[in-house]
Coordinates of C-alpha atoms (C1' of nucleotides) in Angstrom, one line a residue:
Chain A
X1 CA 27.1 -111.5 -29.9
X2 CA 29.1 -114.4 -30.6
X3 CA 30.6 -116.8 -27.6
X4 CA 33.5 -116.0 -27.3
X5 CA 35.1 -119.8 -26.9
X6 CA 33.6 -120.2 -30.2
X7 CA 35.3 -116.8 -31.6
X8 CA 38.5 -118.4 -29.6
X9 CA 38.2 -122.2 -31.1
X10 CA 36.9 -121.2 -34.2
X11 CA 38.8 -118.2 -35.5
X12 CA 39.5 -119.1 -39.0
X13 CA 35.6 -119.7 -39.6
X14 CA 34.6 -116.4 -37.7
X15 CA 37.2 -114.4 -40.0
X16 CA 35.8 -116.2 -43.2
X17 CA 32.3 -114.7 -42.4
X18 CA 34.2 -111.6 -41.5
X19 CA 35.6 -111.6 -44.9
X20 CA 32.2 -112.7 -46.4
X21 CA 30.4 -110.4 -45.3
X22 CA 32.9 -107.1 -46.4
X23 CA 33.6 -105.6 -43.2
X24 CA 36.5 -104.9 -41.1
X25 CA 37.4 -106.1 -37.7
X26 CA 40.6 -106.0 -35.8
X27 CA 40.4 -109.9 -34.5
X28 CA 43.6 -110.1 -33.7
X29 CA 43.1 -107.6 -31.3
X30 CA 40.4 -109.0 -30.2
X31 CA 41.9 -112.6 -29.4
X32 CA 44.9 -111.5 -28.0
X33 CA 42.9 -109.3 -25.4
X34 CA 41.5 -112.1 -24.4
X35 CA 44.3 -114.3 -23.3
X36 CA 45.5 -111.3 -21.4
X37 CA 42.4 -110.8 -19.5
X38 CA 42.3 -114.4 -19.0
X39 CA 45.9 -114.5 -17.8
X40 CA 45.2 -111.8 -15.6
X41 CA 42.0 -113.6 -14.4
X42 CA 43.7 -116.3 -13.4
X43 CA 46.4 -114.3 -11.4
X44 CA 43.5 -112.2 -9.9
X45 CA 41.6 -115.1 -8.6
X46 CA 44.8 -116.6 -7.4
X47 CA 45.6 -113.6 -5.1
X48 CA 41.5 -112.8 -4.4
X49 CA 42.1 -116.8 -2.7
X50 CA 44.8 -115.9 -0.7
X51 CA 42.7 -112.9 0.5
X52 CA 39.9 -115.1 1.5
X53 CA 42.1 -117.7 3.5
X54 CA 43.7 -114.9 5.3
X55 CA 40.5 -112.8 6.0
X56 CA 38.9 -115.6 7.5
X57 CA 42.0 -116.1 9.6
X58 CA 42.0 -112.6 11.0
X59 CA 38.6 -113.1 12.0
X60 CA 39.5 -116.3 13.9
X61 CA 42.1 -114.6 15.6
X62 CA 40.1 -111.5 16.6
X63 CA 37.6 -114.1 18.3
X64 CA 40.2 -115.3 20.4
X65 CA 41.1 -111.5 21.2
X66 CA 45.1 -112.2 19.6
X67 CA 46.9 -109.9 18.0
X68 CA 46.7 -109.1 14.4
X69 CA 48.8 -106.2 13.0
X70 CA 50.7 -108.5 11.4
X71 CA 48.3 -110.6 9.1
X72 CA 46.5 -107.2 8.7
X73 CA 50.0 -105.9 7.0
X74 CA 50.3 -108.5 5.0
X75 CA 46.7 -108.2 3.5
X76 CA 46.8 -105.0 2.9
X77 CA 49.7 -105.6 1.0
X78 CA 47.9 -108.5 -1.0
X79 CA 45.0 -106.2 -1.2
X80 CA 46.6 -103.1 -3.2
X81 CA 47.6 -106.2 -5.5
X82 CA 44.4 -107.2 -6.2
X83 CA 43.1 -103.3 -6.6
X84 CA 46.0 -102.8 -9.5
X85 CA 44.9 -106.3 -10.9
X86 CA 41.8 -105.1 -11.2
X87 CA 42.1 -101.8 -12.9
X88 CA 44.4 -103.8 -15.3
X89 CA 41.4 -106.2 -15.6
X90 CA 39.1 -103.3 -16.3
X91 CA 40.5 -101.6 -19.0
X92 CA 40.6 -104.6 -21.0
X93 CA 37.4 -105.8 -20.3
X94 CA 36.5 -102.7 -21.9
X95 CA 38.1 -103.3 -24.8
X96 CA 36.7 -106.6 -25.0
X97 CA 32.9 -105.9 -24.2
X98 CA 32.9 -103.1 -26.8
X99 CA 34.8 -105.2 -29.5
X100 CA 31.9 -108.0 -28.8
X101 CA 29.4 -106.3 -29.5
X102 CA 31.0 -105.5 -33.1
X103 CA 31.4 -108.9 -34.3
X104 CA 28.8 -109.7 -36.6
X105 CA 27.3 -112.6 -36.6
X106 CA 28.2 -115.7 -38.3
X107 CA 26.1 -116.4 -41.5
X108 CA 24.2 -120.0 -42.2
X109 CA 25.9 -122.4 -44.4
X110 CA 22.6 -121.8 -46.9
X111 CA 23.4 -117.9 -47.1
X112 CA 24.6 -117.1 -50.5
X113 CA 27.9 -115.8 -50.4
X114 CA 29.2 -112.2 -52.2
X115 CA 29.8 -109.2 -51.0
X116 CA 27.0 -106.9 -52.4
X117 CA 22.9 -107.7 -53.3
X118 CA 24.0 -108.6 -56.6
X119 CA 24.3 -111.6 -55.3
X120 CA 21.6 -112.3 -53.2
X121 CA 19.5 -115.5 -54.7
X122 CA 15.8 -115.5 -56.1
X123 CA 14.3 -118.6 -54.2
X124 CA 10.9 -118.2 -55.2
X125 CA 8.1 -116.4 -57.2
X126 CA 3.8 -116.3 -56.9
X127 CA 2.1 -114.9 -58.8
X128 CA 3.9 -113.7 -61.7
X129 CA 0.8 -114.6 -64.0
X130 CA -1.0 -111.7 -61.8
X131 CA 0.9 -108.9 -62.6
X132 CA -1.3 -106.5 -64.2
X133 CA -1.0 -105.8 -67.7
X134 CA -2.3 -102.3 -68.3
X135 CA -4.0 -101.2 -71.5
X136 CA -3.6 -97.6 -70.5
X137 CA -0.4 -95.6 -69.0
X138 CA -0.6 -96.8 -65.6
X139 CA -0.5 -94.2 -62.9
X140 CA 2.0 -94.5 -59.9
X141 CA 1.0 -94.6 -56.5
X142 CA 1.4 -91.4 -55.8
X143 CA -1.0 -89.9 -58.8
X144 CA -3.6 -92.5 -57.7
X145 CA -3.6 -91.3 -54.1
X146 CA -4.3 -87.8 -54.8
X147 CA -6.9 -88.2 -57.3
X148 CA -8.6 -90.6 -55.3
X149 CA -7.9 -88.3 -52.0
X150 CA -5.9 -90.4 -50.2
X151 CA -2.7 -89.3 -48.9
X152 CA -2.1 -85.6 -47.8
X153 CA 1.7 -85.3 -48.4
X154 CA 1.8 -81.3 -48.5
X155 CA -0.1 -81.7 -44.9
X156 CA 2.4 -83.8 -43.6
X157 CA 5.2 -81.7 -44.8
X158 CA 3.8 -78.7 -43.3
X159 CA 2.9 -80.1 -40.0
X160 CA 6.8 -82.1 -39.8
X161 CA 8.7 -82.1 -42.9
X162 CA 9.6 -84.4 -46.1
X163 CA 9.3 -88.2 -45.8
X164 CA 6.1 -88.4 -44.0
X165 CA 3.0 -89.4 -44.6
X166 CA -0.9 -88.2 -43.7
X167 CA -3.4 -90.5 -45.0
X168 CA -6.6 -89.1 -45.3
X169 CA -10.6 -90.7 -45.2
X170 CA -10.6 -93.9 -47.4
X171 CA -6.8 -93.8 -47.7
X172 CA -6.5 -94.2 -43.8
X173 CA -9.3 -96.4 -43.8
X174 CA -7.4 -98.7 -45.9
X175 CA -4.4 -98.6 -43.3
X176 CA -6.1 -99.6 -40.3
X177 CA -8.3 -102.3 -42.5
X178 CA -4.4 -103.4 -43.3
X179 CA -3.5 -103.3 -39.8
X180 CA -6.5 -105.4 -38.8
X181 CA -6.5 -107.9 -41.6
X182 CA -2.9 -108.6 -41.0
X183 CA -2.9 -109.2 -37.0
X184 CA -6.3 -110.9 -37.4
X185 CA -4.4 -113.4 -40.0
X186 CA -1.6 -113.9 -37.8
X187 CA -3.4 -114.5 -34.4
X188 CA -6.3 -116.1 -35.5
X189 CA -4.7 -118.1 -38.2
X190 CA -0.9 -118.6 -37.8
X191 CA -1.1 -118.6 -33.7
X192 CA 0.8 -115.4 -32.5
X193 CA 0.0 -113.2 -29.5
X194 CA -0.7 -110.3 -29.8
X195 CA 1.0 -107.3 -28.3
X196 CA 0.9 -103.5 -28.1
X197 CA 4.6 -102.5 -26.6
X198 CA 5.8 -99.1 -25.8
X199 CA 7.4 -96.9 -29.2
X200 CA 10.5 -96.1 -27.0
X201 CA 13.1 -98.3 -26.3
X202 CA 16.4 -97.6 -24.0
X203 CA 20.2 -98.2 -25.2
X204 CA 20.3 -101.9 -23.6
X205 CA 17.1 -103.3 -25.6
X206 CA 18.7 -101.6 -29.1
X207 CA 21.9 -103.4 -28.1
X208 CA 20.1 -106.9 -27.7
X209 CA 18.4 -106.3 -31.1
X210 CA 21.9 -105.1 -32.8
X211 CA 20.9 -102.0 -33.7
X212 CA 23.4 -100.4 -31.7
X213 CA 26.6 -99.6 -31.3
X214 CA 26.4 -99.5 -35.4
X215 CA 23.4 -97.8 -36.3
X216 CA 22.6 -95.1 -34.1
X217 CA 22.7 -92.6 -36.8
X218 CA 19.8 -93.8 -38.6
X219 CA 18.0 -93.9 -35.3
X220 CA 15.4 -91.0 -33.9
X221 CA 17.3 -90.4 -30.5
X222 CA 15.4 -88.4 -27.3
X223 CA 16.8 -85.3 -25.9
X224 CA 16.3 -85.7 -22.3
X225 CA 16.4 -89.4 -21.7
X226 CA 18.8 -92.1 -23.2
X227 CA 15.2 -93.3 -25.2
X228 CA 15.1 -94.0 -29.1
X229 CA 12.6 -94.3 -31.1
X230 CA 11.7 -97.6 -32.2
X231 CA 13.2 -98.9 -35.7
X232 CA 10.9 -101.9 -35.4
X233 CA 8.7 -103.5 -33.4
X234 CA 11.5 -106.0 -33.4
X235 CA 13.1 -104.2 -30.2
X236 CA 10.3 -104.3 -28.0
X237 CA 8.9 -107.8 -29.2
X238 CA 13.0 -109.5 -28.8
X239 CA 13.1 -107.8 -25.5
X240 CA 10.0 -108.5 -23.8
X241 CA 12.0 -111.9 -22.6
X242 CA 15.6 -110.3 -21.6
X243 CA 17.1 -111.6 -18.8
X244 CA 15.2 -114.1 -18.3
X245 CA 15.1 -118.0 -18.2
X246 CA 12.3 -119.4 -19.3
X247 CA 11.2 -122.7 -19.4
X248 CA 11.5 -125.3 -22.3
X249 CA 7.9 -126.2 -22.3
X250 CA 6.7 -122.9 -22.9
X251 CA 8.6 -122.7 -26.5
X252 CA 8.3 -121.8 -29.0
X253 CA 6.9 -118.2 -27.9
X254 CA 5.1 -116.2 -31.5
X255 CA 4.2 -113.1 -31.0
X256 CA 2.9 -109.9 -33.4
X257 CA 2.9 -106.5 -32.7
X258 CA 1.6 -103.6 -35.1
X259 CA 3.9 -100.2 -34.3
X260 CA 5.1 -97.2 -36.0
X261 CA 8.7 -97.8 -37.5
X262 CA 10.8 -94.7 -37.0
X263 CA 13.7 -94.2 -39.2
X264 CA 15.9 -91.6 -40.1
X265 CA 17.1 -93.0 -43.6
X266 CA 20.7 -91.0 -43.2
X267 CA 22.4 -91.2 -46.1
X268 CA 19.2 -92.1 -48.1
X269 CA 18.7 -88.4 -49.7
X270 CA 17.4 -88.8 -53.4
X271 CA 17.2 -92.0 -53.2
X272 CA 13.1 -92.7 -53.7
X273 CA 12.3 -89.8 -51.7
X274 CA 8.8 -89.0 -53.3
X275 CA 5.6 -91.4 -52.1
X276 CA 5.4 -94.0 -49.6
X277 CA 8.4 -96.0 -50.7
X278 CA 11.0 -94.9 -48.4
X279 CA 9.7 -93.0 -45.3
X280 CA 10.6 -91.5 -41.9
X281 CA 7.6 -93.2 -39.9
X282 CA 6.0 -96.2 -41.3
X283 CA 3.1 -98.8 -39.9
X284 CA 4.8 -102.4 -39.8
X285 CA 3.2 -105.9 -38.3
X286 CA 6.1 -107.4 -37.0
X287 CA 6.2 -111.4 -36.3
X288 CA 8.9 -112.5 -33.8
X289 CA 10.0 -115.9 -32.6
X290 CA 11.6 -117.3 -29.3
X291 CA 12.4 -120.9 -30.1
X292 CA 14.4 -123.7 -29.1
X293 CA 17.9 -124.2 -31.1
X294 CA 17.3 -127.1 -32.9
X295 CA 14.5 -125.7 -34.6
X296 CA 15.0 -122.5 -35.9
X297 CA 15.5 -123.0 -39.2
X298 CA 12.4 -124.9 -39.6
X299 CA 11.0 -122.3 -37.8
X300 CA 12.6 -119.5 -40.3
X301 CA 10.5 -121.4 -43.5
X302 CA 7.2 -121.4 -41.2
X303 CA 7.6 -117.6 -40.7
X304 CA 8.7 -116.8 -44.0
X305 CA 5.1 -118.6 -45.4
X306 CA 3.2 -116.8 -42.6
X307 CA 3.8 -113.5 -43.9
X308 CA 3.9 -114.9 -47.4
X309 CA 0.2 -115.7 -46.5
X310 CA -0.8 -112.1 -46.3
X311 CA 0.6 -111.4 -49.5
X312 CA -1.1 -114.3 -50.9
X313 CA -4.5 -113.3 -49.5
X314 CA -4.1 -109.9 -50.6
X315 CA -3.3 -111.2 -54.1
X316 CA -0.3 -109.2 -54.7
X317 CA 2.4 -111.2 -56.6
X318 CA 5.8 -111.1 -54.9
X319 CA 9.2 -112.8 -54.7
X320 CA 11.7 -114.1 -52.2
X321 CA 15.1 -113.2 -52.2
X322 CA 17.4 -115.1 -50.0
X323 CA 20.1 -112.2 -49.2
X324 CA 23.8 -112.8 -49.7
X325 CA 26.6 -112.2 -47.2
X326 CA 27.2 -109.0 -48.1
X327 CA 23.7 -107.6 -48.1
X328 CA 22.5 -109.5 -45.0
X329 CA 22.4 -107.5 -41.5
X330 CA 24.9 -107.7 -38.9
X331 CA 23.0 -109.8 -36.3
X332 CA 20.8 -112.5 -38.7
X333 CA 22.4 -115.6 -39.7
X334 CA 20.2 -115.8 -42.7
X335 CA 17.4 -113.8 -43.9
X336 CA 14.9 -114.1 -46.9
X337 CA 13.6 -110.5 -48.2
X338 CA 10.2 -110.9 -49.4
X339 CA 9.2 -108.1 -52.6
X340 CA 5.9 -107.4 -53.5
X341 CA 5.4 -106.7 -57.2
X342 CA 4.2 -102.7 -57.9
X343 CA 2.7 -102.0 -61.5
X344 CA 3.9 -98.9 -62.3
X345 CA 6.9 -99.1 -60.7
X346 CA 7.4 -102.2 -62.8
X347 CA 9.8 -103.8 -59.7
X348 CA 9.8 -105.5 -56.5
X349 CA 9.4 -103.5 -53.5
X350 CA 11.0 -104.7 -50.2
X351 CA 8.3 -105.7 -48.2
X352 CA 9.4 -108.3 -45.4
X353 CA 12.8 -109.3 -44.0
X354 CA 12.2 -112.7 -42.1
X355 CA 15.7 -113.3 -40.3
X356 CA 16.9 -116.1 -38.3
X357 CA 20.1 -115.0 -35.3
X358 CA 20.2 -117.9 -33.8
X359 CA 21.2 -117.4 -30.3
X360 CA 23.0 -113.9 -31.1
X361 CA 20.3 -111.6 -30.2
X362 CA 19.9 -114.0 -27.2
X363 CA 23.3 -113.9 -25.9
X364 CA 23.5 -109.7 -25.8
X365 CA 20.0 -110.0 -24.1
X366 CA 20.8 -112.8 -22.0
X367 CA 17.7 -114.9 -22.9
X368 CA 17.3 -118.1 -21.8
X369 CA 15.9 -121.5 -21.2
X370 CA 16.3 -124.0 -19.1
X371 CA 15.9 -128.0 -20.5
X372 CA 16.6 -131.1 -18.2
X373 CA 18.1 -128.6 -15.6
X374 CA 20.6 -126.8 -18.2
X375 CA 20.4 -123.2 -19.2
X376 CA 20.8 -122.5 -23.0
X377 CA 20.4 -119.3 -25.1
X378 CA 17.5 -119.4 -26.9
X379 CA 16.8 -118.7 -31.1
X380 CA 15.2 -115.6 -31.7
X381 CA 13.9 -114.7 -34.9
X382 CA 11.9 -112.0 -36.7
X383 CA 9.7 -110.6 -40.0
X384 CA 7.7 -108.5 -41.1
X385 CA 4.1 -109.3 -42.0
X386 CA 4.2 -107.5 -43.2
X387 CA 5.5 -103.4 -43.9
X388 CA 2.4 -101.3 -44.8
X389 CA 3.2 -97.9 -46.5
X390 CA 4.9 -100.6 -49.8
X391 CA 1.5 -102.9 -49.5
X392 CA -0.1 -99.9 -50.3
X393 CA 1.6 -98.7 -53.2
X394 CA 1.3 -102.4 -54.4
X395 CA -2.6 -102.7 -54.0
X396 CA -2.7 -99.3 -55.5
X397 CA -0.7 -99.8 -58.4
X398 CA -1.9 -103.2 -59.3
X399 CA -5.4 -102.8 -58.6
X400 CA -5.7 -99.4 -60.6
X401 CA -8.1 -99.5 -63.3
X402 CA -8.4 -97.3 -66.7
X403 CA -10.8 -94.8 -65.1
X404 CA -8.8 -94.1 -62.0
X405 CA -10.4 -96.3 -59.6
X406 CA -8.7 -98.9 -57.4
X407 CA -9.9 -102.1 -56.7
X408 CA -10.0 -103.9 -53.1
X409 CA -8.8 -107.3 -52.8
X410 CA -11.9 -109.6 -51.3
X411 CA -10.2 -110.7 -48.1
X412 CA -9.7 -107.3 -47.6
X413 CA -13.3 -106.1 -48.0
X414 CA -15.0 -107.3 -45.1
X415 CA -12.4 -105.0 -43.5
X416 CA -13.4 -101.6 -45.5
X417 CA -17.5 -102.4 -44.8
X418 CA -17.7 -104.5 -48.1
X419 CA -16.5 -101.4 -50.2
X420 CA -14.8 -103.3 -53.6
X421 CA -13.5 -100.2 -54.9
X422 CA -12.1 -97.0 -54.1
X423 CA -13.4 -94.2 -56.7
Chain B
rG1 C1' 7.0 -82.6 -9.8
rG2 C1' 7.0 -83.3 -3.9
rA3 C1' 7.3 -86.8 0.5
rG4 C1' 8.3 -91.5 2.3
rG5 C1' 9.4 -96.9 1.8
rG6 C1' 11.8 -100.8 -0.7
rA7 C1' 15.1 -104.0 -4.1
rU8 C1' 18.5 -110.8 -1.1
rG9 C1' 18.3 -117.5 -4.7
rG10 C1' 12.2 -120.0 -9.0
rC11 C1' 8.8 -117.5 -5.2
rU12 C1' 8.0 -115.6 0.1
rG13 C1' 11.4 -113.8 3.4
rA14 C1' 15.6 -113.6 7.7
rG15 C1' 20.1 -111.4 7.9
rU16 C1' 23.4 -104.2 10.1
rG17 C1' 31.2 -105.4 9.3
rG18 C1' 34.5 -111.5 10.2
rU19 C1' 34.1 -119.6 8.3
rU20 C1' 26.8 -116.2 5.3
rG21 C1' 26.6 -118.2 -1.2
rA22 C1' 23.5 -116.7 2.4
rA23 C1' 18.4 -119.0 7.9
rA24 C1' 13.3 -120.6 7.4
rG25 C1' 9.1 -121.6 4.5
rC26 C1' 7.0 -122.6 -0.3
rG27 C1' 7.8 -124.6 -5.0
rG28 C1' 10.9 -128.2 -8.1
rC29 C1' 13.6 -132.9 -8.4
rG30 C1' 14.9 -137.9 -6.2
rG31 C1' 13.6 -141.5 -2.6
rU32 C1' 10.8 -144.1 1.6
rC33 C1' 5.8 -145.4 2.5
rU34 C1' 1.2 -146.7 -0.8
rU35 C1' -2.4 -151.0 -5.4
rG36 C1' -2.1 -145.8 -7.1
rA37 C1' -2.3 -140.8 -5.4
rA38 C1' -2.3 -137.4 -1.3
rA39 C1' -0.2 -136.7 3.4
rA40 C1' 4.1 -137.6 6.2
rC41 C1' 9.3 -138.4 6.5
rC42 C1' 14.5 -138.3 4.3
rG43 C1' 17.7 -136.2 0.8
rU44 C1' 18.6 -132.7 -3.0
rU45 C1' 17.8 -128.0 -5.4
rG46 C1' 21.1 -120.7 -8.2
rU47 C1' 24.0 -118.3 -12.2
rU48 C1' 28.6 -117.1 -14.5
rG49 C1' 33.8 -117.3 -15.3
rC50 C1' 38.7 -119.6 -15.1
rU51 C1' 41.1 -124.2 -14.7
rU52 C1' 41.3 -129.9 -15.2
rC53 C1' 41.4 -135.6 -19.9
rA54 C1' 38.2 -136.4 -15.8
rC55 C1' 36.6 -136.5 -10.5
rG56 C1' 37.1 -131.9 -9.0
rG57 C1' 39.2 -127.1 -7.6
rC58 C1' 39.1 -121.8 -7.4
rA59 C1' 36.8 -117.1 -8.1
rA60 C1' 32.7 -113.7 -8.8
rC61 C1' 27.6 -112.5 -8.1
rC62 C1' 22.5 -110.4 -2.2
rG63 C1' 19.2 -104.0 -8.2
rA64 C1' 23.8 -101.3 -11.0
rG65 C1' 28.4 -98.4 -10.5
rG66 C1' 31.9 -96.1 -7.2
rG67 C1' 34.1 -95.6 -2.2
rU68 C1' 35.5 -96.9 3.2
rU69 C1' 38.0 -101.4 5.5
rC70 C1' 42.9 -106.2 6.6
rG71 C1' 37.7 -108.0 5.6
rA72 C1' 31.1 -105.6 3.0
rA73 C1' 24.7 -108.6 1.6
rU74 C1' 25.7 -105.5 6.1
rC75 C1' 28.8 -98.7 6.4
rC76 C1' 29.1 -94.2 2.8
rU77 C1' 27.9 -92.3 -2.2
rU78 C1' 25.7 -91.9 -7.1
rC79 C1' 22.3 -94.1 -10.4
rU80 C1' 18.2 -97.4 -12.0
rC81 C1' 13.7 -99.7 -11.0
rC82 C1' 9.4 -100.8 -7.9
rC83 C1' 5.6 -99.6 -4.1
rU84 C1' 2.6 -95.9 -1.0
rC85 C1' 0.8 -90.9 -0.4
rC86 C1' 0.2 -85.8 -2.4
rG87 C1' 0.2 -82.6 -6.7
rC88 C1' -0.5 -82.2 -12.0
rC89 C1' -2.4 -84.3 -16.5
rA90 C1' -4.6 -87.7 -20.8

RNA sequence: GGAGGGAUGGCUGAGUGGUUGAAAGCGGCGGUCUUGAAAACCGUUGUUGCUUCACGGCAACCGAGGGUUCGAAUCCUUCUCCCUCCGCCA
């Protein structure tokens, strides 16, 4: 969410990221809404004053034992006023709260502008001299899986239905040795705490995140309670701090999580359906942020290069991408996709979005902190460190050799009992 | 699932219809004292919105919403969360 005195004092910059980023928003509506409530505010307040004087009068009186059928008229009088006021007030705060929460967030000055991923902007490869060159018809992921016994998909169709995964023996092995490597890395090495956070989130906590009102369709929604399944363990790790204040010396806060991802992928039919590339339930080490304003760009590159790391360690070569207006989400200000290079696909795979919202996650969650006795939002930020299901099909395809077996990176091996390759 | 109890400022906790935004204590901050510190003493100490060039002024907020009333932290009602006990279960 954006301030709105900002939205007010800066509207031609807000509709320029408006317009940047492709989308429509009624503004004007927006603004004008606004000074009425105000307007009405101050009229409100003006009468809710007059009540006050006059309510503390009557009490006097009544002390005394005087008479007061008069002043009591009058307030009641004064009182209906302020009860029409009100409704008046209510049904364009309305308005206003729900058009809030629509605004998308401003975009950084560095963000490339365009209105589609065509023109998002390479910043940076590694590795390029480590893509595999394959003397043989390289198998994809999904081939070297199920010769190798890895991944069950008929089981997991059977059990739930298409898009999910059941990895089996070595090939869940390999996932939790992921898992472990990756939060081991992280809180050992780049100083994050860790955290194990519940897998349901309510409405409020996917409106601090941005995920609602917009996206509720490609969410898994409960039945009985007003409960969604987590997209990312961005909800629970962004609102472990809502509502609070917290103080200045304790940022900046880091913390990791490893969850399921659920995600319904509407409007994703035929699109990479087959495999672990696009999926309904994924693994994903998450790395969030709380950090002071001034930084947060600074501390954008830092998390970028964290999850970098694992990438690095697990010798896959990758690329950033820093995404352009029109590809960026609604709440990030900027954001850098990292791609991890697959063999047979022969392309980048979206591995990690590492996102910087400045204080608009913080403002719908009202998070806080206080500095030299003033209370300001905080920066929250977010990536992945990284998504697993891709990693896989990375370390599979890259690592494949001419006689079907895989080989295991060595910072991964102390994680699979020394094993160096899967055959 | 059943039965009770509770939710007040950073914390503990008083307050059951009328100058209560809220006692008291703790904590924090500033000061006096001290070589320094502690103790003691004095003062100060919530958030948000509107408005003002500014000093400031005004309003709202006692878990959330709705209601009663001239007037609600205080009465009624719905909801949420927490605690205790019982049941069930991993």
């Amino acid at each position: 969410m954006l301030d709105i005195k900002f939205i007010r004092e800066n509207k031609e910059r807000v509709k320029t990221s408006i317009k940047n980023r492709g989308v429509d928003f009624p503004l004007d509506r927006l603004l004008s809404n606004d000074e009425k409530k105000r307007k009405v505010l101050t009229e409100l307040e003006t009468l809710r004053h007059k009540s006050n004087i006059s309510s503390k009068e009557i009490g006097g009186l009544k002390q005394t034992g005087k008479d007061t059928k008069k002043e009591m008229a009058a307030m009641k009088d004064v009182s209906n006023r302020i009860k029409k006021m009100e409704d008046e007030q209510t049904v364009l705060n309305k308005d206003i709260d729900a058009l809030m929460l629509m605004v998308p967030n401003i975009t950084h000055e560095s963000t490339p502008v365009g209105r589609d991923n065509t023109f998002n902007k390479e910043i940076k490869t590694w590795g390029a001299e480590r893509k595999p060159k394959f003397s043989f018809p390289p198998r994809s992921h999904l081939e070297i899986a199920k010769n190798l016994g890895l991944i069950n998909f008929s089981a997991s169709a059977k059990m739930t239905g298409g898009g999910f995964s059941l990895f089996t023996g070595i090939g869940a092995r390999l996932e939790r040795a992921l898992i472990n490597f990756m939060l081991d890395l992280h809180t050992k090495k780049h100083g994050y705490k860790e955290i194990s956070p519940p897998l349901l989130a309510n409405r409020q906590s996917m409106i601090t995140c941005g995920q609602l009102p917009k996206l509720e369709e490609d969410m898994y929604k409960l039945k009985d309670e007003d409960y969604f399944l987590i997209p990312t363990a961005e909800v629970p790790l962004t609102n472990i701090h809502a509502k609070e204040i917290l103080e200045a010396c304790d940022l900046p806060l880091y913390y990791t999580a490893c969850t399921p991802c659920f995600r319904r992928e509407a409007g994703a039919y035929g699109k990479e359906t087959k495999g672990l590339i696009r999926v309904h339930q994924f693994d994903k080490v998450e790395l969030m942020k709380y950090v002071k304003p001034g930084t947060s760009y600074d501390e954008l590159e830092k998390l970028l290069s964290d999850a970098e790391d694992v990438l690095q360690m697990l010798e896959v070569p990758y690329r950033v991408v820093a995404l352009s207006t029109g590809d960026i989400s609604f709440a990030s200000s900027k954001c850098y996709d990292i791609e991890a290079w697959a063999g047979s696909q022969n392309a980048y795979l979206e591995v990690s979005s590492c996102s910087n919202f400045e204080d608009f996650q913080a403002r719908r969650g009202l998070i806080r902190y206080r500095e030299e006795g003033k209370v300001r939002y905080v920066h929250t930020l977010n990536g992945s460190g990284l998504a697993l299901p891709r990693i896989v099909v990375a370390l599979l395809e890259n690592n494949q050799k001419e006689d079907g077996s895989v080989t295991i990176p060595k910072a991964l091996q102390p994680y699979m009992d020394g094993m160096e390759v899967i055959k």
